[in-house]
PDB file of C-alpha atoms in Angstrom:
ATOM      1  CA  MET A  18      -0.002 137.547 168.124  1.00  0.00           C
ATOM      2  CA  ALA A  19       3.178 139.520 167.870  1.00  0.00           C
ATOM      3  CA  SER A  20       4.597 139.813 164.401  1.00  0.00           C
ATOM      4  CA  PHE A  21       7.988 138.298 163.620  1.00  0.00           C
ATOM      5  CA  GLY A  22      10.876 140.641 162.687  1.00  0.00           C
ATOM      6  CA  TRP A  23      14.741 140.679 162.277  1.00  0.00           C
ATOM      7  CA  LYS A  24      16.730 141.193 165.394  1.00  0.00           C
ATOM      8  CA  ARG A  25      18.552 144.460 165.413  1.00  0.00           C
ATOM      9  CA  LYS A  26      22.390 144.285 165.450  1.00  0.00           C
ATOM     10  CA  ILE A  27      24.081 145.321 168.646  1.00  0.00           C
ATOM     11  CA  GLY A  28      25.183 148.922 168.465  1.00  0.00           C
ATOM     12  CA  GLU A  29      22.927 149.750 165.636  1.00  0.00           C
ATOM     13  CA  LYS A  30      21.426 152.595 167.622  1.00  0.00           C
ATOM     14  CA  VAL A  31      24.829 154.027 168.633  1.00  0.00           C
ATOM     15  CA  SER A  32      25.490 157.292 166.901  1.00  0.00           C
ATOM     16  CA  LYS A  33      28.310 157.578 164.384  1.00  0.00           C
ATOM     17  CA  ALA A  34      30.166 160.207 166.429  1.00  0.00           C
ATOM     18  CA  THR A  35      30.074 158.078 169.559  1.00  0.00           C
ATOM     19  CA  SER A  36      31.345 155.087 167.610  1.00  0.00           C
ATOM     20  CA  GLN A  37      34.251 157.040 166.151  1.00  0.00           C
ATOM     21  CA  GLN A  38      35.188 158.372 169.580  1.00  0.00           C
ATOM     22  CA  PHE A  39      35.164 154.849 171.039  1.00  0.00           C
ATOM     23  CA  GLU A  40      37.386 153.531 168.261  1.00  0.00           C
ATOM     24  CA  ALA A  41      39.871 156.377 168.747  1.00  0.00           C
ATOM     25  CA  GLU A  42      40.092 155.721 172.486  1.00  0.00           C
ATOM     26  CA  ALA A  43      40.584 152.000 171.849  1.00  0.00           C
ATOM     27  CA  ALA A  44      43.447 152.740 169.444  1.00  0.00           C
ATOM     28  CA  ASP A  45      45.098 154.978 172.043  1.00  0.00           C
ATOM     29  CA  ASP A  46      44.774 152.266 174.691  1.00  0.00           C
ATOM     30  CA  LYS A  47      46.348 149.735 172.301  1.00  0.00           C
ATOM     31  CA  ASP A  48      49.269 152.064 171.629  1.00  0.00           C
ATOM     32  CA  LEU A  49      49.760 152.542 175.353  1.00  0.00           C
ATOM     33  CA  GLY A  50      49.629 148.755 175.878  1.00  0.00           C
ATOM     34  CA  ASP A  51      52.264 148.214 173.180  1.00  0.00           C
ATOM     35  CA  ASP A  52      54.453 150.867 174.759  1.00  0.00           C
ATOM     36  CA  ASP A  53      54.097 149.213 178.158  1.00  0.00           C
ATOM     37  CA  ASP A  54      55.165 145.836 176.725  1.00  0.00           C
ATOM     38  CA  ALA A  55      58.176 147.393 175.020  1.00  0.00           C
ATOM     39  CA  ASN A  56      59.118 149.248 178.171  1.00  0.00           C
ATOM     40  CA  TRP A  57      58.868 146.031 180.211  1.00  0.00           C
ATOM     41  CA  VAL A  58      61.184 144.169 177.823  1.00  0.00           C
ATOM     42  CA  ILE A  59      63.697 147.001 177.876  1.00  0.00           C
ATOM     43  CA  ALA A  60      63.541 147.209 181.658  1.00  0.00           C
ATOM     44  CA  ALA A  61      64.056 143.455 182.040  1.00  0.00           C
ATOM     45  CA  LYS A  62      66.988 143.546 179.656  1.00  0.00           C
ATOM     46  CA  ARG A  63      68.511 146.444 181.523  1.00  0.00           C
ATOM     47  CA  ARG A  64      68.100 144.678 184.864  1.00  0.00           C
ATOM     48  CA  LYS A  65      69.850 141.623 183.436  1.00  0.00           C
ATOM     49  CA  GLU A  66      72.719 143.758 182.162  1.00  0.00           C
ATOM     50  CA  VAL A  67      73.045 145.439 185.553  1.00  0.00           C
ATOM     51  CA  LEU A  68      73.043 142.038 187.259  1.00  0.00           C
ATOM     52  CA  LEU A  69      75.760 140.741 184.943  1.00  0.00           C
ATOM     53  CA  GLU A  70      77.816 143.858 185.524  1.00  0.00           C
ATOM     54  CA  ASP A  71      77.481 143.372 189.262  1.00  0.00           C
ATOM     55  CA  CYS A  72      78.535 139.731 188.947  1.00  0.00           C
ATOM     56  CA  VAL A  73      81.573 140.655 186.881  1.00  0.00           C
ATOM     57  CA  ARG A  74      82.540 143.421 189.284  1.00  0.00           C
ATOM     58  CA  LYS A  75      82.138 141.213 192.347  1.00  0.00           C
ATOM     59  CA  SER A  76      84.007 138.366 190.630  1.00  0.00           C
ATOM     60  CA  LYS A  77      86.915 140.669 189.848  1.00  0.00           C
ATOM     61  CA  GLU A  78      87.067 141.779 193.477  1.00  0.00           C
ATOM     62  CA  LEU A  79      87.153 138.147 194.641  1.00  0.00           C
ATOM     63  CA  LYS A  80      89.792 137.311 192.020  1.00  0.00           C
ATOM     64  CA  ASP A  81      92.045 140.131 193.215  1.00  0.00           C
ATOM     65  CA  GLU A  82      91.572 139.133 196.845  1.00  0.00           C
ATOM     66  CA  GLY A  83      92.511 135.554 195.995  1.00  0.00           C
ATOM     67  CA  ALA A  84      95.603 136.708 194.103  1.00  0.00           C
ATOM     68  CA  ASN A  85      96.776 138.710 197.118  1.00  0.00           C
ATOM     69  CA  LEU A  86      96.235 135.712 199.373  1.00  0.00           C
ATOM     70  CA  ALA A  87      98.139 133.422 196.981  1.00  0.00           C
ATOM     71  CA  GLU A  88     101.084 135.834 196.893  1.00  0.00           C
ATOM     72  CA  ASN A  89     101.215 135.570 200.690  1.00  0.00           C
ATOM     73  CA  ARG A  90     101.126 131.743 200.423  1.00  0.00           C
ATOM     74  CA  ARG A  91      97.632 131.565 201.892  1.00  0.00           C
ATOM     75  CA  TYR A  92      96.650 129.104 199.205  1.00  0.00           C
ATOM     76  CA  ARG A  93      93.554 127.559 200.791  1.00  0.00           C
ATOM     77  CA  GLU A  94      91.983 130.943 201.408  1.00  0.00           C
ATOM     78  CA  ALA A  95      92.778 131.964 197.831  1.00  0.00           C
ATOM     79  CA  LEU A  96      91.003 128.866 196.497  1.00  0.00           C
ATOM     80  CA  VAL A  97      87.887 129.761 198.501  1.00  0.00           C
ATOM     81  CA  LYS A  98      87.827 133.259 197.001  1.00  0.00           C
ATOM     82  CA  TRP A  99      88.264 131.956 193.463  1.00  0.00           C
ATOM     83  CA  ASP A 100      85.546 129.337 193.894  1.00  0.00           C
ATOM     84  CA  GLU A 101      83.177 132.108 194.952  1.00  0.00           C
ATOM     85  CA  ALA A 102      84.208 134.111 191.910  1.00  0.00           C
ATOM     86  CA  LEU A 103      83.558 131.125 189.640  1.00  0.00           C
ATOM     87  CA  GLN A 104      79.997 130.968 190.958  1.00  0.00           C
ATOM     88  CA  LEU A 105      79.510 134.450 189.526  1.00  0.00           C
ATOM     89  CA  THR A 106      81.539 134.085 186.321  1.00  0.00           C
ATOM     90  CA  PRO A 107      81.850 130.339 185.516  1.00  0.00           C
ATOM     91  CA  GLU A 108      83.340 131.003 182.075  1.00  0.00           C
ATOM     92  CA  ASP A 109      86.368 132.921 183.358  1.00  0.00           C
ATOM     93  CA  ALA A 110      89.363 130.877 182.142  1.00  0.00           C
ATOM     94  CA  THR A 111      91.809 132.966 184.162  1.00  0.00           C
ATOM     95  CA  LEU A 112      90.259 131.819 187.436  1.00  0.00           C
ATOM     96  CA  TYR A 113      90.746 128.168 186.517  1.00  0.00           C
ATOM     97  CA  GLU A 114      94.321 128.811 185.418  1.00  0.00           C
ATOM     98  CA  MET A 115      95.133 130.548 188.703  1.00  0.00           C
ATOM     99  CA  LYS A 116      93.500 127.707 190.642  1.00  0.00           C
ATOM    100  CA  SER A 117      95.687 125.195 188.825  1.00  0.00           C
ATOM    101  CA  GLN A 118      98.852 127.055 189.779  1.00  0.00           C
ATOM    102  CA  VAL A 119      97.879 127.139 193.461  1.00  0.00           C
ATOM    103  CA  LEU A 120      96.866 123.464 193.457  1.00  0.00           C
ATOM    104  CA  MET A 121     100.289 122.567 192.062  1.00  0.00           C
ATOM    105  CA  SER A 122     101.880 124.542 194.900  1.00  0.00           C
ATOM    106  CA  LEU A 123      99.821 122.370 197.270  1.00  0.00           C
ATOM    107  CA  HIS A 124     101.035 119.231 195.408  1.00  0.00           C
ATOM    108  CA  GLU A 125      97.457 118.335 194.444  1.00  0.00           C
ATOM    109  CA  MET A 126      98.271 117.336 190.894  1.00  0.00           C
ATOM    110  CA  PHE A 127      95.022 115.677 189.780  1.00  0.00           C
ATOM    111  CA  PRO A 128      92.846 118.717 190.689  1.00  0.00           C
ATOM    112  CA  ALA A 129      95.517 120.945 189.154  1.00  0.00           C
ATOM    113  CA  VAL A 130      95.294 119.122 185.826  1.00  0.00           C
ATOM    114  CA  HIS A 131      91.480 119.288 185.924  1.00  0.00           C
ATOM    115  CA  ALA A 132      91.473 123.030 186.607  1.00  0.00           C
ATOM    116  CA  ALA A 133      93.962 123.662 183.782  1.00  0.00           C
ATOM    117  CA  GLU A 134      91.856 121.570 181.396  1.00  0.00           C
ATOM    118  CA  MET A 135      88.810 123.693 182.304  1.00  0.00           C
ATOM    119  CA  ALA A 136      90.865 126.793 181.535  1.00  0.00           C
ATOM    120  CA  VAL A 137      91.880 125.661 178.040  1.00  0.00           C
ATOM    121  CA  GLN A 138      88.317 124.526 177.318  1.00  0.00           C
ATOM    122  CA  ARG A 139      87.003 127.995 178.039  1.00  0.00           C
ATOM    123  CA  ASN A 140      89.820 129.801 176.260  1.00  0.00           C
ATOM    124  CA  PRO A 141      91.739 127.577 173.817  1.00  0.00           C
ATOM    125  CA  ARG A 142      93.746 130.609 172.664  1.00  0.00           C
ATOM    126  CA  SER A 143      95.261 131.249 176.094  1.00  0.00           C
ATOM    127  CA  TRP A 144      98.949 130.377 175.887  1.00  0.00           C
ATOM    128  CA  ASP A 145      99.425 130.668 179.650  1.00  0.00           C
ATOM    129  CA  ALA A 146      96.568 128.201 180.256  1.00  0.00           C
ATOM    130  CA  TRP A 147      98.306 125.665 177.992  1.00  0.00           C
ATOM    131  CA  GLN A 148     101.594 126.315 179.776  1.00  0.00           C
ATOM    132  CA  THR A 149      99.998 125.689 183.160  1.00  0.00           C
ATOM    133  CA  LEU A 150      98.340 122.531 181.847  1.00  0.00           C
ATOM    134  CA  GLY A 151     101.703 121.260 180.627  1.00  0.00           C
ATOM    135  CA  ARG A 152     103.300 121.865 184.008  1.00  0.00           C
ATOM    136  CA  ALA A 153     100.462 120.065 185.791  1.00  0.00           C
ATOM    137  CA  GLN A 154     100.734 117.111 183.403  1.00  0.00           C
ATOM    138  CA  LEU A 155     104.475 117.018 183.996  1.00  0.00           C
ATOM    139  CA  GLY A 156     103.791 116.801 187.724  1.00  0.00           C
ATOM    140  CA  LEU A 157     101.749 113.648 187.071  1.00  0.00           C
ATOM    141  CA  GLY A 158     104.533 112.105 184.995  1.00  0.00           C
ATOM    142  CA  GLU A 159     102.608 112.514 181.720  1.00  0.00           C
ATOM    143  CA  ILE A 160     105.664 113.722 179.822  1.00  0.00           C
ATOM    144  CA  ALA A 161     104.312 113.215 176.294  1.00  0.00           C
ATOM    145  CA  LEU A 162     101.096 115.128 177.086  1.00  0.00           C
ATOM    146  CA  ALA A 163     103.091 117.909 178.739  1.00  0.00           C
ATOM    147  CA  ILE A 164     105.300 118.304 175.654  1.00  0.00           C
ATOM    148  CA  ARG A 165     102.185 118.589 173.487  1.00  0.00           C
ATOM    149  CA  SER A 166     100.705 121.289 175.771  1.00  0.00           C
ATOM    150  CA  PHE A 167     103.954 123.279 175.731  1.00  0.00           C
ATOM    151  CA  GLN A 168     104.073 123.044 171.934  1.00  0.00           C
ATOM    152  CA  ILE A 169     100.515 124.406 171.668  1.00  0.00           C
ATOM    153  CA  SER A 170     101.459 127.262 174.001  1.00  0.00           C
ATOM    154  CA  LEU A 171     104.424 128.119 171.772  1.00  0.00           C
ATOM    155  CA  HIS A 172     102.254 127.889 168.662  1.00  0.00           C
ATOM    156  CA  ILE A 173      99.935 130.525 170.165  1.00  0.00           C
ATOM    157  CA  PHE A 174     102.759 132.738 171.446  1.00  0.00           C
ATOM    158  CA  PRO A 175     106.060 131.822 169.715  1.00  0.00           C
ATOM    159  CA  MET A 176     107.987 134.628 171.430  1.00  0.00           C
ATOM    160  CA  ASN A 177     107.572 133.105 174.889  1.00  0.00           C
ATOM    161  CA  SER A 178     111.156 132.193 175.730  1.00  0.00           C
ATOM    162  CA  GLU A 179     110.178 130.790 179.145  1.00  0.00           C
ATOM    163  CA  VAL A 180     108.157 127.960 177.619  1.00  0.00           C
ATOM    164  CA  TRP A 181     110.832 127.236 175.007  1.00  0.00           C
ATOM    165  CA  LYS A 182     113.958 127.400 177.180  1.00  0.00           C
ATOM    166  CA  GLU A 183     112.604 126.090 180.468  1.00  0.00           C
ATOM    167  CA  ASP A 184     109.383 124.093 180.210  1.00  0.00           C
ATOM    168  CA  LEU A 185     109.775 122.361 176.849  1.00  0.00           C
ATOM    169  CA  SER A 186     113.520 121.827 177.244  1.00  0.00           C
ATOM    170  CA  TRP A 187     113.067 120.242 180.672  1.00  0.00           C
ATOM    171  CA  ALA A 188     110.216 118.021 179.467  1.00  0.00           C
ATOM    172  CA  ARG A 189     112.280 116.692 176.549  1.00  0.00           C
ATOM    173  CA  LYS A 190     115.213 115.996 178.869  1.00  0.00           C
ATOM    174  CA  LEU A 191     112.926 113.995 181.147  1.00  0.00           C
ATOM    175  CA  GLN A 192     111.608 112.097 178.128  1.00  0.00           C
ATOM    176  CA  GLU A 193     115.135 111.087 177.103  1.00  0.00           C
ATOM    177  CA  GLN A 194     115.900 109.936 180.648  1.00  0.00           C
ATOM    178  CA  GLN A 195     112.682 107.947 180.693  1.00  0.00           C
ATOM    179  CA  LYS A 196     113.584 106.181 177.450  1.00  0.00           C
ATOM    180  CA  ALA A 197     117.094 105.388 178.730  1.00  0.00           C
ATOM    181  CA  THR A 198     115.685 103.979 181.960  1.00  0.00           C
ATOM    182  CA  LYS A 199     113.250 101.773 180.061  1.00  0.00           C
ATOM    183  CA  THR A 200     116.078 100.465 177.853  1.00  0.00           C
ATOM    184  CA  GLU A 201     118.255  99.638 180.858  1.00  0.00           C
ATOM    185  CA  SER A 202     115.359  97.898 182.596  1.00  0.00           C
ATOM    186  CA  ALA A 203     114.622  95.793 179.515  1.00  0.00           C
ATOM    187  CA  GLN A 204     118.273  94.767 179.186  1.00  0.00           C
ATOM    188  CA  ALA A 205     118.504  93.830 182.878  1.00  0.00           C
ATOM    189  CA  LEU A 206     115.318  91.771 182.629  1.00  0.00           C
ATOM    190  CA  ALA A 207     116.591  89.929 179.545  1.00  0.00           C
ATOM    191  CA  LYS A 208     119.864  89.172 181.329  1.00  0.00           C
ATOM    192  CA  GLU A 209     118.021  87.752 184.331  1.00  0.00           C
ATOM    193  CA  LEU A 210     115.875  85.533 182.105  1.00  0.00           C
ATOM    194  CA  VAL A 211     118.945  84.148 180.330  1.00  0.00           C
ATOM    195  CA  GLN A 212     120.669  83.394 183.607  1.00  0.00           C
ATOM    196  CA  GLU A 213     117.598  81.627 184.959  1.00  0.00           C
ATOM    197  CA  SER A 214     117.013  79.508 181.828  1.00  0.00           C
ATOM    198  CA  ILE A 215     120.630  78.219 181.597  1.00  0.00           C
ATOM    199  CA  PRO A 216     121.954  77.123 185.027  1.00  0.00           C
ATOM    200  CA  ASP A 217     125.672  77.374 185.547  1.00  0.00           C
ATOM    201  CA  TYR A 218     126.675  73.696 185.772  1.00  0.00           C
ATOM    202  CA  ASP A 219     130.243  72.484 186.330  1.00  0.00           C
ATOM    203  CA  PHE A 220     130.452  69.767 183.694  1.00  0.00           C
ATOM    204  CA  GLU A 221     133.990  68.786 184.770  1.00  0.00           C
ATOM    205  CA  SER A 222     133.105  67.998 188.403  1.00  0.00           C
ATOM    206  CA  ASP A 223     133.764  64.504 189.787  1.00  0.00           C
ATOM    207  CA  GLU A 224     130.056  63.848 190.347  1.00  0.00           C
ATOM    208  CA  ILE A 225     129.145  64.598 186.710  1.00  0.00           C
ATOM    209  CA  VAL A 226     132.034  62.479 185.399  1.00  0.00           C
ATOM    210  CA  ALA A 227     130.978  59.520 187.585  1.00  0.00           C
ATOM    211  CA  VAL A 228     127.363  59.729 186.424  1.00  0.00           C
ATOM    212  CA  CYS A 229     128.386  59.874 182.756  1.00  0.00           C
ATOM    213  CA  ALA A 230     130.674  56.832 183.239  1.00  0.00           C
ATOM    214  CA  ALA A 231     127.874  54.816 184.861  1.00  0.00           C
ATOM    215  CA  ILE A 232     125.487  55.638 182.025  1.00  0.00           C
ATOM    216  CA  ALA A 233     128.117  54.580 179.457  1.00  0.00           C
ATOM    217  CA  GLU A 234     128.721  51.224 181.199  1.00  0.00           C
ATOM    218  CA  LYS A 235     124.992  50.542 181.302  1.00  0.00           C
ATOM    219  CA  GLU A 236     124.596  51.267 177.597  1.00  0.00           C
ATOM    220  CA  LYS A 237     127.586  49.045 176.847  1.00  0.00           C
ATOM    221  CA  ALA A 238     126.056  46.101 178.778  1.00  0.00           C
ATOM    222  CA  VAL A 239     122.728  46.493 177.010  1.00  0.00           C
ATOM    223  CA  SER A 240     124.373  46.550 173.586  1.00  0.00           C
ATOM    224  CA  ALA A 241     126.531  43.472 174.469  1.00  0.00           C
ATOM    225  CA  ALA A 242     123.568  41.275 175.372  1.00  0.00           C
ATOM    226  CA  LYS A 243     120.624  41.368 173.006  1.00  0.00           C
ATOM    227  CA  THR A 244     117.466  39.284 173.181  1.00  0.00           C
ATOM    228  CA  MET A 245     115.095  38.121 170.521  1.00  0.00           C
ATOM    229  CA  VAL A 246     111.658  36.499 170.530  1.00  0.00           C
ATOM    230  CA  ILE A 247     111.242  33.375 168.343  1.00  0.00           C
ATOM    231  CA  VAL A 248     107.833  32.051 167.339  1.00  0.00           C
ATOM    232  CA  SER A 249     107.830  28.600 165.719  1.00  0.00           C
ATOM    233  CA  ALA A 250     105.388  27.345 163.125  1.00  0.00           C
ATOM    234  CA  SER A 251     103.621  25.331 165.787  1.00  0.00           C
ATOM    235  CA  GLY A 252     102.928  28.515 167.797  1.00  0.00           C
ATOM    236  CA  THR A 253     105.631  28.080 170.449  1.00  0.00           C
ATOM    237  CA  VAL A 254     107.122  31.383 171.703  1.00  0.00           C
ATOM    238  CA  GLU A 255     110.735  31.385 172.954  1.00  0.00           C
ATOM    239  CA  THR A 256     112.980  34.250 174.169  1.00  0.00           C
ATOM    240  CA  VAL A 257     116.647  33.723 173.261  1.00  0.00           C
ATOM    241  CA  THR A 258     119.647  35.818 174.459  1.00  0.00           C
ATOM    242  CA  GLU A 259     122.081  36.584 171.686  1.00  0.00           C
ATOM    243  CA  GLN A 260     125.734  37.130 172.540  1.00  0.00           C
ATOM    244  CA  GLU A 261     127.955  39.106 170.217  1.00  0.00           C
ATOM    245  CA  ASN A 262     130.675  36.422 170.220  1.00  0.00           C
ATOM    246  CA  CYS A 263     128.346  33.452 169.619  1.00  0.00           C
ATOM    247  CA  PRO A 264     125.147  34.499 167.987  1.00  0.00           C
ATOM    248  CA  ALA A 265     122.287  31.973 168.099  1.00  0.00           C
ATOM    249  CA  THR A 266     121.165  30.723 164.713  1.00  0.00           C
ATOM    250  CA  PRO A 267     117.537  29.568 164.460  1.00  0.00           C
ATOM    251  CA  ASP A 268     116.798  26.225 162.827  1.00  0.00           C
ATOM    252  CA  GLU A 269     114.508  25.475 159.885  1.00  0.00           C
ATOM    253  CA  THR A 270     111.403  25.358 162.121  1.00  0.00           C
ATOM    254  CA  LEU A 271     111.446  29.146 162.790  1.00  0.00           C
ATOM    255  CA  PHE A 272     108.507  31.033 161.369  1.00  0.00           C
ATOM    256  CA  ILE A 273     108.795  34.575 162.804  1.00  0.00           C
ATOM    257  CA  ARG A 274     111.629  36.394 164.498  1.00  0.00           C
ATOM    258  CA  ALA A 275     110.958  39.642 166.281  1.00  0.00           C
ATOM    259  CA  ARG A 276     113.359  41.718 168.317  1.00  0.00           C
TER     260      ARG A 276
END
């Protein structure tokens, strides 16, 4: 029978020199693997930066092309270029502000307001975006909102005389006209209601005088002849007409008299 003994550990017979060499090679491979990972991260980051730079460059080219088209009044073509640019740089507030201006030139006020709102959302410190938003709101008849937008634009850039002398001044003038129009409309409506509630009767006409005389004669006849109901003690009910000149006097048998 074979004798029982401890199992030898794996690698127990490997020489010390061989073991040290293996460990050194493993350490070198690990260092190379770490370097490869670092190089991959750097390369990916660099590729992303290059891609962003390409997007920005291409977006700028499309923006400039759209601006040239807009200057030549080719507004629809300019909008196409700027929409393509926004696909590359969706956070560019200037593109939205330029779109709003062109949409106002095309009398598309609702899209113009939306584009200007997108511009101020992406760059709340852009005074020209607030100015464009105010003009778009004014085109919709939102005078109070337009005044607020112009005031914000002036707060950002107080030296802008165009907003102060033209935009804000015009908006306030329109607001005053709007208030005056509302006051006149309210007064006209009140006048119409008064005229409808009180008809213009001619109280001195012959027809009115005749009707009033007939009513007076009828009232006079009713007051001249009065009736009364007499109930005797025996339960007999009798209606008696009383004349003003000779009033009827009930006898001692009356129990109740009711008019």
